[in-house]
Amino acid sequence: TSTLGKFQTLSPFAYEVEEDGTIIDTMKLAAEPWKGLMASATKKKVAIVPSILWIDAEAIHATLSDPARRKAHVDDIVSMVVRNNFDGIDIDYEGKKVKTKAGFSAFVKELALALDAKKKTLVCTIEPRTPPSSLYRVMPQDIEYVNDYVVLNKYCDEVRIMTYDQTIADVKLNDAKGTRELYAPVADTEWVKKVMDLTAKTISKKKLMLGVATYGYIYEVDRTTASTTFKKIRAISDPDARALAIANGIQIGDWHNSAGERSFNYEKNGKLYYVSWSDSFAVAQKIALAKKLGIKGVVLFKMDGKVDPATWSTIK
């Protein structure tokens, strides 16, 4: 709680949605330690805006494309926010299909108006949009997006871009950097800038928040094919990554890779593994970028007991 004053908003990753649209409190926010943490945050004038995560694409479509079910879902969210005296809510509905575009846009509009009537804030967390020229080697004829940036810009009070989990999404950066070293970053600063520059063409910089990861991944690497492939094994924290390096006789110095992240590789049982993660240096790079871009700020995912301790000194 001693670091809470460094933040403007606290978003516990608390809620999920069942198939029928029912909201469930997976973290049990009314119990400790969340109850005490939120009370401390309120005393420090840190806004409480919990997140609702929903990743079932078909269930999302079924609820948001039906006006009656959509209204019931909106009503449930607003009731929950008011009942708990939250400052607002963060909608994190991921993996939606293009067919849900109209329903999701209507949902954002209806929820925004309902929350505004209660003087509550709507935060929209969305996936990053890599520029098509950096996403494909052969450009497709038509590209359709489910998130309507015009609608989000009009109705969301804040838009958080999940500028992480890049891995091999940017083919141009893969070609430029992957030939020199193993390259599967959580978020290369160059890629993040591309994403934010594209997004800022439609969504106001006054609303934009740059998502910053504080974790990384372990990959199994296969170099037997024409191109290097990375199979994601699991996420890994800064202290766990450092412990893994030590266990494999690797010394972690001050070196960072071309993406601005810590990384190393090791062999086990005849297989090659690669680890790349976001430490305090990588976080500082993203904060500096956000300032240079002139956007609203950054949102860190996630802040817990397994973040690089030096990260706290990068947050002013």
mmCIF file of C-alpha atoms in Angstrom:
data_model
loop_
_atom_site.group_PDB
_atom_site.id
_atom_site.type_symbol
_atom_site.label_atom_id
_atom_site.label_comp_id
_atom_site.label_asym_id
_atom_site.label_seq_id
_atom_site.Cartn_x
_atom_site.Cartn_y
_atom_site.Cartn_z
ATOM 1 C CA THR A 1 0.000 0.000 0.000
ATOM 2 C CA SER A 2 2.996 2.336 0.395
ATOM 3 C CA THR A 3 3.223 2.635 -3.408
ATOM 4 C CA LEU A 4 -0.467 3.358 -4.054
ATOM 5 C CA GLY A 5 0.145 7.088 -4.159
ATOM 6 C CA LYS A 6 2.119 6.616 -7.385
ATOM 7 C CA PHE A 7 -1.063 5.647 -9.223
ATOM 8 C CA GLN A 8 -4.193 7.502 -10.306
ATOM 9 C CA THR A 9 -6.343 4.411 -10.747
ATOM 10 C CA LEU A 10 -6.448 0.887 -9.332
ATOM 11 C CA SER A 11 -8.107 -1.784 -11.494
ATOM 12 C CA PRO A 12 -8.403 -5.120 -9.697
ATOM 13 C CA PHE A 13 -8.732 -7.919 -12.267
ATOM 14 C CA ALA A 14 -11.795 -8.974 -10.354
ATOM 15 C CA TYR A 15 -14.763 -9.830 -12.540
ATOM 16 C CA GLU A 16 -15.517 -12.379 -15.231
ATOM 17 C CA VAL A 17 -18.702 -13.191 -17.134
ATOM 18 C CA GLU A 18 -20.476 -16.512 -17.417
ATOM 19 C CA GLU A 19 -21.908 -17.781 -20.696
ATOM 20 C CA ASP A 20 -25.344 -16.328 -20.011
ATOM 21 C CA GLY A 21 -23.937 -12.857 -19.285
ATOM 22 C CA THR A 22 -23.948 -13.159 -15.486
ATOM 23 C CA ILE A 23 -21.109 -11.236 -13.830
ATOM 24 C CA ILE A 24 -19.095 -13.158 -11.231
ATOM 25 C CA ASP A 25 -16.710 -11.743 -8.648
ATOM 26 C CA THR A 26 -13.782 -14.153 -8.983
ATOM 27 C CA MET A 27 -11.543 -12.174 -6.607
ATOM 28 C CA LYS A 28 -14.170 -11.658 -3.894
ATOM 29 C CA LEU A 29 -13.457 -7.937 -3.641
ATOM 30 C CA ALA A 30 -15.503 -7.547 -0.466
ATOM 31 C CA ALA A 31 -13.051 -9.804 1.399
ATOM 32 C CA GLU A 32 -9.457 -9.205 2.437
ATOM 33 C CA PRO A 33 -6.919 -8.370 1.219
ATOM 34 C CA TRP A 34 -8.855 -6.499 -1.470
ATOM 35 C CA LYS A 35 -11.180 -4.713 0.939
ATOM 36 C CA GLY A 36 -8.279 -3.183 2.854
ATOM 37 C CA LEU A 37 -6.324 -2.383 -0.313
ATOM 38 C CA MET A 38 -9.224 -0.523 -1.872
ATOM 39 C CA ALA A 39 -9.889 1.357 1.358
ATOM 40 C CA SER A 40 -6.251 2.488 1.403
ATOM 41 C CA ALA A 41 -6.481 3.488 -2.246
ATOM 42 C CA THR A 42 -9.589 5.566 -1.587
ATOM 43 C CA LYS A 43 -7.842 7.392 1.258
ATOM 44 C CA LYS A 44 -5.032 8.274 -1.138
ATOM 45 C CA LYS A 45 -7.606 9.480 -3.690
ATOM 46 C CA VAL A 46 -6.792 6.653 -6.092
ATOM 47 C CA ALA A 47 -9.823 5.829 -8.253
ATOM 48 C CA ILE A 48 -11.225 2.286 -8.068
ATOM 49 C CA VAL A 49 -12.143 1.018 -11.532
ATOM 50 C CA PRO A 50 -12.289 -2.808 -11.517
ATOM 51 C CA SER A 51 -11.906 -4.824 -14.720
ATOM 52 C CA ILE A 52 -14.426 -7.232 -16.213
ATOM 53 C CA LEU A 53 -12.778 -9.916 -18.351
ATOM 54 C CA TRP A 54 -14.776 -11.880 -20.934
ATOM 55 C CA ILE A 55 -13.050 -14.082 -23.506
ATOM 56 C CA ASP A 56 -15.859 -16.349 -24.754
ATOM 57 C CA ALA A 57 -16.390 -14.939 -28.271
ATOM 58 C CA GLU A 58 -19.642 -16.769 -29.005
ATOM 59 C CA ALA A 59 -21.154 -15.918 -25.617
ATOM 60 C CA ILE A 60 -20.155 -12.272 -26.042
ATOM 61 C CA HIS A 61 -21.858 -12.213 -29.430
ATOM 62 C CA ALA A 62 -25.011 -13.907 -28.161
ATOM 63 C CA THR A 63 -25.419 -11.361 -25.368
ATOM 64 C CA LEU A 64 -24.374 -8.154 -27.116
ATOM 65 C CA SER A 65 -26.204 -8.801 -30.402
ATOM 66 C CA ASP A 66 -29.535 -9.260 -28.601
ATOM 67 C CA PRO A 67 -30.953 -5.863 -27.526
ATOM 68 C CA ALA A 68 -32.817 -7.253 -24.513
ATOM 69 C CA ARG A 69 -29.879 -9.328 -23.252
ATOM 70 C CA ARG A 70 -27.507 -6.444 -23.937
ATOM 71 C CA LYS A 71 -29.646 -4.057 -21.884
ATOM 72 C CA ALA A 72 -29.805 -6.542 -19.012
ATOM 73 C CA HIS A 73 -26.010 -6.845 -19.093
ATOM 74 C CA VAL A 74 -25.602 -3.072 -19.085
ATOM 75 C CA ASP A 75 -28.030 -2.762 -16.178
ATOM 76 C CA ASP A 76 -26.132 -5.418 -14.196
ATOM 77 C CA ILE A 77 -22.821 -3.614 -14.681
ATOM 78 C CA VAL A 78 -24.176 -0.211 -13.711
ATOM 79 C CA SER A 79 -25.935 -1.673 -10.666
ATOM 80 C CA MET A 80 -22.717 -3.371 -9.551
ATOM 81 C CA VAL A 81 -20.681 -0.175 -9.957
ATOM 82 C CA VAL A 82 -23.183 1.937 -8.014
ATOM 83 C CA ARG A 83 -23.764 -0.704 -5.322
ATOM 84 C CA ASN A 84 -20.050 -0.961 -4.597
ATOM 85 C CA ASN A 85 -19.403 2.766 -4.999
ATOM 86 C CA PHE A 86 -16.725 2.158 -7.645
ATOM 87 C CA ASP A 87 -15.516 5.144 -9.643
ATOM 88 C CA GLY A 88 -16.211 3.285 -12.854
ATOM 89 C CA ILE A 89 -15.649 0.020 -14.698
ATOM 90 C CA ASP A 90 -13.085 -1.321 -17.166
ATOM 91 C CA ILE A 91 -14.508 -3.444 -19.984
ATOM 92 C CA ASP A 92 -11.979 -6.028 -21.203
ATOM 93 C CA TYR A 93 -13.893 -8.180 -23.703
ATOM 94 C CA GLU A 94 -11.247 -10.000 -25.728
ATOM 95 C CA GLY A 95 -11.214 -12.211 -28.808
ATOM 96 C CA LYS A 96 -14.479 -10.853 -30.198
ATOM 97 C CA LYS A 97 -15.423 -11.796 -33.751
ATOM 98 C CA VAL A 98 -16.115 -9.320 -36.547
ATOM 99 C CA LYS A 99 -19.803 -10.295 -36.522
ATOM 100 C CA THR A 100 -20.017 -8.763 -33.025
ATOM 101 C CA LYS A 101 -18.900 -5.289 -34.179
ATOM 102 C CA ALA A 102 -22.377 -3.726 -34.215
ATOM 103 C CA GLY A 103 -23.406 -5.343 -30.942
ATOM 104 C CA PHE A 104 -20.234 -4.324 -29.145
ATOM 105 C CA SER A 105 -20.496 -0.759 -30.431
ATOM 106 C CA ALA A 106 -24.101 -0.538 -29.230
ATOM 107 C CA PHE A 107 -23.054 -1.988 -25.879
ATOM 108 C CA VAL A 108 -20.278 0.587 -25.432
ATOM 109 C CA LYS A 109 -22.671 3.431 -26.265
ATOM 110 C CA GLU A 110 -25.457 2.218 -23.987
ATOM 111 C CA LEU A 111 -23.095 1.462 -21.101
ATOM 112 C CA ALA A 112 -21.348 4.825 -21.441
ATOM 113 C CA LEU A 113 -24.614 6.755 -21.313
ATOM 114 C CA ALA A 114 -25.900 4.722 -18.359
ATOM 115 C CA LEU A 115 -22.665 5.181 -16.392
ATOM 116 C CA ASP A 116 -22.473 8.863 -17.240
ATOM 117 C CA ALA A 117 -25.939 9.329 -15.767
ATOM 118 C CA LYS A 118 -24.541 7.982 -12.492
ATOM 119 C CA LYS A 119 -21.344 10.087 -12.848
ATOM 120 C CA LYS A 120 -19.255 6.971 -13.324
ATOM 121 C CA THR A 121 -16.352 6.352 -15.709
ATOM 122 C CA LEU A 122 -16.184 3.884 -18.600
ATOM 123 C CA VAL A 123 -12.747 2.483 -19.402
ATOM 124 C CA CYS A 124 -12.367 0.329 -22.518
ATOM 125 C CA THR A 125 -9.429 -2.087 -22.744
ATOM 126 C CA ILE A 126 -8.786 -3.338 -26.271
ATOM 127 C CA GLU A 127 -6.277 -5.403 -28.227
ATOM 128 C CA PRO A 128 -3.446 -3.626 -30.075
ATOM 129 C CA ARG A 129 -3.849 -2.959 -33.786
ATOM 130 C CA THR A 130 -0.570 -3.516 -35.604
ATOM 131 C CA PRO A 131 -0.348 -1.522 -38.866
ATOM 132 C CA PRO A 132 -1.293 -3.920 -41.701
ATOM 133 C CA SER A 133 1.985 -3.272 -43.509
ATOM 134 C CA SER A 134 3.818 -4.641 -40.469
ATOM 135 C CA LEU A 135 1.374 -7.487 -39.885
ATOM 136 C CA TYR A 136 1.394 -9.219 -43.264
ATOM 137 C CA ARG A 137 4.017 -10.086 -45.846
ATOM 138 C CA VAL A 138 1.243 -10.356 -48.434
ATOM 139 C CA MET A 139 -1.491 -7.797 -47.859
ATOM 140 C CA PRO A 140 -5.050 -9.210 -47.747
ATOM 141 C CA GLN A 141 -7.727 -7.596 -49.916
ATOM 142 C CA ASP A 142 -9.952 -6.479 -47.048
ATOM 143 C CA ILE A 143 -9.259 -6.185 -43.343
ATOM 144 C CA GLU A 144 -12.177 -6.012 -40.942
ATOM 145 C CA TYR A 145 -11.878 -4.958 -37.309
ATOM 146 C CA VAL A 146 -14.363 -5.661 -34.535
ATOM 147 C CA ASN A 147 -13.391 -2.657 -32.415
ATOM 148 C CA ASP A 148 -14.825 0.514 -33.936
ATOM 149 C CA TYR A 149 -12.309 3.190 -32.967
ATOM 150 C CA VAL A 150 -14.724 6.007 -33.822
ATOM 151 C CA VAL A 151 -17.286 4.621 -31.367
ATOM 152 C CA LEU A 152 -14.663 3.975 -28.691
ATOM 153 C CA ASN A 153 -13.324 7.500 -29.062
ATOM 154 C CA LYS A 154 -16.798 8.983 -28.687
ATOM 155 C CA TYR A 155 -18.078 6.973 -25.730
ATOM 156 C CA CYS A 156 -15.152 5.636 -23.675
ATOM 157 C CA ASP A 157 -13.686 8.014 -21.092
ATOM 158 C CA GLU A 158 -10.388 6.154 -21.320
ATOM 159 C CA VAL A 159 -9.059 3.607 -23.812
ATOM 160 C CA ARG A 160 -6.340 1.211 -22.677
ATOM 161 C CA ILE A 161 -4.369 -0.456 -25.463
ATOM 162 C CA MET A 162 -2.941 -3.873 -24.630
ATOM 163 C CA THR A 163 0.446 -3.156 -26.189
ATOM 164 C CA TYR A 164 1.990 -6.419 -25.067
ATOM 165 C CA ASP A 165 2.163 -10.074 -26.144
ATOM 166 C CA GLN A 166 3.682 -8.988 -29.461
ATOM 167 C CA THR A 167 5.778 -12.169 -29.899
ATOM 168 C CA ILE A 168 6.058 -12.517 -33.708
ATOM 169 C CA ALA A 169 3.151 -10.284 -34.767
ATOM 170 C CA ASP A 170 5.285 -7.632 -36.492
ATOM 171 C CA VAL A 171 6.773 -9.363 -39.523
ATOM 172 C CA LYS A 172 8.903 -6.345 -40.449
ATOM 173 C CA LEU A 173 10.588 -6.309 -37.050
ATOM 174 C CA ASN A 174 10.942 -10.094 -37.185
ATOM 175 C CA ASP A 175 12.790 -9.786 -40.486
ATOM 176 C CA ALA A 176 14.953 -6.910 -39.262
ATOM 177 C CA LYS A 177 15.853 -8.271 -35.832
ATOM 178 C CA GLY A 178 15.116 -11.983 -35.861
ATOM 179 C CA THR A 179 17.946 -12.727 -38.246
ATOM 180 C CA ARG A 180 20.503 -11.447 -35.726
ATOM 181 C CA GLU A 181 19.136 -12.946 -32.520
ATOM 182 C CA LEU A 182 16.223 -14.882 -31.102
ATOM 183 C CA TYR A 183 13.353 -12.401 -31.256
ATOM 184 C CA ALA A 184 9.949 -12.928 -29.633
ATOM 185 C CA PRO A 185 9.424 -9.937 -27.354
ATOM 186 C CA VAL A 186 6.588 -9.166 -25.005
ATOM 187 C CA ALA A 187 6.604 -5.653 -26.443
ATOM 188 C CA ASP A 188 9.337 -4.079 -28.513
ATOM 189 C CA THR A 189 9.206 -0.296 -28.012
ATOM 190 C CA GLU A 190 9.365 0.152 -31.807
ATOM 191 C CA TRP A 191 6.262 -2.007 -32.212
ATOM 192 C CA VAL A 192 4.464 -0.189 -29.388
ATOM 193 C CA LYS A 193 5.090 3.147 -31.094
ATOM 194 C CA LYS A 194 3.680 1.828 -34.375
ATOM 195 C CA VAL A 195 0.524 0.641 -32.618
ATOM 196 C CA MET A 196 0.014 3.868 -30.677
ATOM 197 C CA ASP A 197 0.684 6.111 -33.687
ATOM 198 C CA LEU A 198 -1.947 4.215 -35.681
ATOM 199 C CA THR A 199 -4.468 4.269 -32.822
ATOM 200 C CA ALA A 200 -3.983 7.990 -32.168
ATOM 201 C CA LYS A 201 -5.181 8.756 -35.690
ATOM 202 C CA THR A 202 -8.723 7.965 -34.524
ATOM 203 C CA ILE A 203 -8.746 7.921 -30.719
ATOM 204 C CA SER A 204 -7.910 11.122 -28.862
ATOM 205 C CA LYS A 205 -4.521 11.149 -27.154
ATOM 206 C CA LYS A 206 -6.297 12.604 -24.115
ATOM 207 C CA LYS A 207 -8.021 9.238 -23.703
ATOM 208 C CA LEU A 208 -5.221 6.874 -24.687
ATOM 209 C CA MET A 209 -3.385 4.714 -22.160
ATOM 210 C CA LEU A 210 -0.382 2.636 -23.202
ATOM 211 C CA GLY A 211 -0.419 -0.871 -21.758
ATOM 212 C CA VAL A 212 2.888 -1.954 -20.203
ATOM 213 C CA ALA A 213 3.713 -5.549 -19.315
ATOM 214 C CA THR A 214 5.737 -6.443 -16.222
ATOM 215 C CA TYR A 215 6.193 -10.119 -17.143
ATOM 216 C CA GLY A 216 7.564 -12.266 -19.935
ATOM 217 C CA TYR A 217 7.385 -15.713 -21.521
ATOM 218 C CA ILE A 218 9.330 -18.928 -21.869
ATOM 219 C CA TYR A 219 9.301 -20.309 -25.415
ATOM 220 C CA GLU A 220 10.388 -23.619 -26.872
ATOM 221 C CA VAL A 221 12.350 -22.746 -30.004
ATOM 222 C CA ASP A 222 12.342 -24.833 -33.175
ATOM 223 C CA ARG A 223 14.972 -24.038 -35.785
ATOM 224 C CA THR A 224 14.523 -27.166 -37.885
ATOM 225 C CA THR A 225 12.170 -25.442 -40.322
ATOM 226 C CA ALA A 226 12.928 -22.643 -42.786
ATOM 227 C CA SER A 227 11.953 -20.075 -40.191
ATOM 228 C CA THR A 228 12.422 -20.044 -36.422
ATOM 229 C CA THR A 229 9.231 -20.882 -34.524
ATOM 230 C CA PHE A 230 8.412 -20.039 -30.926
ATOM 231 C CA LYS A 231 6.037 -22.226 -28.926
ATOM 232 C CA LYS A 232 4.835 -20.351 -25.863
ATOM 233 C CA ILE A 233 5.313 -22.507 -22.764
ATOM 234 C CA ARG A 234 4.175 -20.174 -19.985
ATOM 235 C CA ALA A 235 4.353 -16.670 -18.601
ATOM 236 C CA ILE A 236 7.187 -15.835 -16.225
ATOM 237 C CA SER A 237 7.857 -13.028 -13.730
ATOM 238 C CA ASP A 238 11.073 -11.049 -13.284
ATOM 239 C CA PRO A 239 12.274 -12.867 -10.139
ATOM 240 C CA ASP A 240 11.333 -16.274 -11.556
ATOM 241 C CA ALA A 241 13.169 -15.501 -14.804
ATOM 242 C CA ARG A 242 16.283 -14.507 -12.879
ATOM 243 C CA ALA A 243 16.054 -17.671 -10.771
ATOM 244 C CA LEU A 244 15.700 -19.768 -13.927
ATOM 245 C CA ALA A 245 18.802 -18.134 -15.390
ATOM 246 C CA ILE A 246 20.819 -18.897 -12.258
ATOM 247 C CA ALA A 247 19.571 -22.494 -12.271
ATOM 248 C CA ASN A 248 20.955 -22.839 -15.792
ATOM 249 C CA GLY A 249 24.303 -21.231 -14.975
ATOM 250 C CA ILE A 250 23.501 -17.963 -16.749
ATOM 251 C CA GLN A 251 24.520 -14.622 -15.276
ATOM 252 C CA ILE A 252 22.052 -11.763 -15.794
ATOM 253 C CA GLY A 253 23.946 -8.494 -16.250
ATOM 254 C CA ASP A 254 22.809 -5.087 -17.502
ATOM 255 C CA TRP A 255 22.436 -6.234 -21.107
ATOM 256 C CA HIS A 256 19.099 -5.866 -22.917
ATOM 257 C CA ASN A 257 18.148 -7.251 -26.299
ATOM 258 C CA SER A 258 17.123 -5.289 -29.413
ATOM 259 C CA ALA A 259 13.550 -5.080 -28.126
ATOM 260 C CA GLY A 260 14.730 -3.468 -24.890
ATOM 261 C CA GLU A 261 13.961 -6.547 -22.785
ATOM 262 C CA ARG A 262 15.962 -8.966 -20.671
ATOM 263 C CA SER A 263 16.462 -12.315 -22.347
ATOM 264 C CA PHE A 264 18.491 -15.515 -22.369
ATOM 265 C CA ASN A 265 18.273 -18.989 -23.834
ATOM 266 C CA TYR A 266 19.157 -22.419 -22.481
ATOM 267 C CA GLU A 267 18.970 -26.064 -23.429
ATOM 268 C CA LYS A 268 17.198 -28.826 -21.533
ATOM 269 C CA ASN A 269 16.632 -32.435 -22.573
ATOM 270 C CA GLY A 270 17.859 -31.651 -26.049
ATOM 271 C CA LYS A 271 15.444 -28.751 -26.547
ATOM 272 C CA LEU A 272 16.202 -25.038 -26.898
ATOM 273 C CA TYR A 273 14.295 -22.574 -24.738
ATOM 274 C CA TYR A 274 14.178 -18.785 -24.947
ATOM 275 C CA VAL A 275 13.096 -16.372 -22.209
ATOM 276 C CA SER A 276 12.290 -12.697 -22.807
ATOM 277 C CA TRP A 277 10.685 -10.434 -20.228
ATOM 278 C CA SER A 278 9.860 -6.852 -19.317
ATOM 279 C CA ASP A 279 11.977 -5.536 -16.435
ATOM 280 C CA SER A 280 12.241 -2.021 -14.982
ATOM 281 C CA PHE A 281 14.320 -0.843 -17.965
ATOM 282 C CA ALA A 282 11.632 -1.992 -20.414
ATOM 283 C CA VAL A 283 8.940 -0.346 -18.301
ATOM 284 C CA ALA A 284 10.905 2.904 -18.209
ATOM 285 C CA GLN A 285 11.192 2.837 -22.008
ATOM 286 C CA LYS A 286 7.410 2.601 -22.372
ATOM 287 C CA ILE A 287 6.811 5.405 -19.860
ATOM 288 C CA ALA A 288 9.250 7.614 -21.761
ATOM 289 C CA LEU A 289 7.476 6.751 -25.025
ATOM 290 C CA ALA A 290 4.071 7.634 -23.569
ATOM 291 C CA LYS A 291 5.408 11.032 -22.511
ATOM 292 C CA LYS A 292 6.915 11.614 -25.956
ATOM 293 C CA LEU A 293 3.641 10.671 -27.658
ATOM 294 C CA GLY A 294 1.708 13.075 -25.429
ATOM 295 C CA ILE A 295 -0.961 10.546 -24.470
ATOM 296 C CA LYS A 296 -2.901 10.325 -21.196
ATOM 297 C CA GLY A 297 -0.574 7.838 -19.528
ATOM 298 C CA VAL A 298 0.372 4.203 -19.028
ATOM 299 C CA VAL A 299 -1.367 1.268 -17.405
ATOM 300 C CA LEU A 300 0.806 -1.472 -15.930
ATOM 301 C CA PHE A 301 -0.215 -5.099 -16.159
ATOM 302 C CA LYS A 302 0.337 -6.374 -13.691
ATOM 303 C CA MET A 303 1.576 -4.986 -10.368
ATOM 304 C CA ASP A 304 2.130 -7.626 -7.707
ATOM 305 C CA GLY A 305 4.836 -9.135 -5.539
ATOM 306 C CA LYS A 306 6.720 -10.499 -8.540
ATOM 307 C CA VAL A 307 7.532 -7.281 -10.373
ATOM 308 C CA ASP A 308 11.146 -6.182 -10.851
ATOM 309 C CA PRO A 309 11.645 -4.153 -7.611
ATOM 310 C CA ALA A 310 13.425 -1.396 -9.524
ATOM 311 C CA THR A 311 10.151 -0.756 -11.393
ATOM 312 C CA TRP A 312 8.820 1.289 -8.498
ATOM 313 C CA SER A 313 11.566 3.886 -8.886
ATOM 314 C CA THR A 314 10.636 4.352 -12.568
ATOM 315 C CA ILE A 315 7.127 5.459 -11.611
ATOM 316 C CA LYS A 316 7.033 9.081 -10.542
#
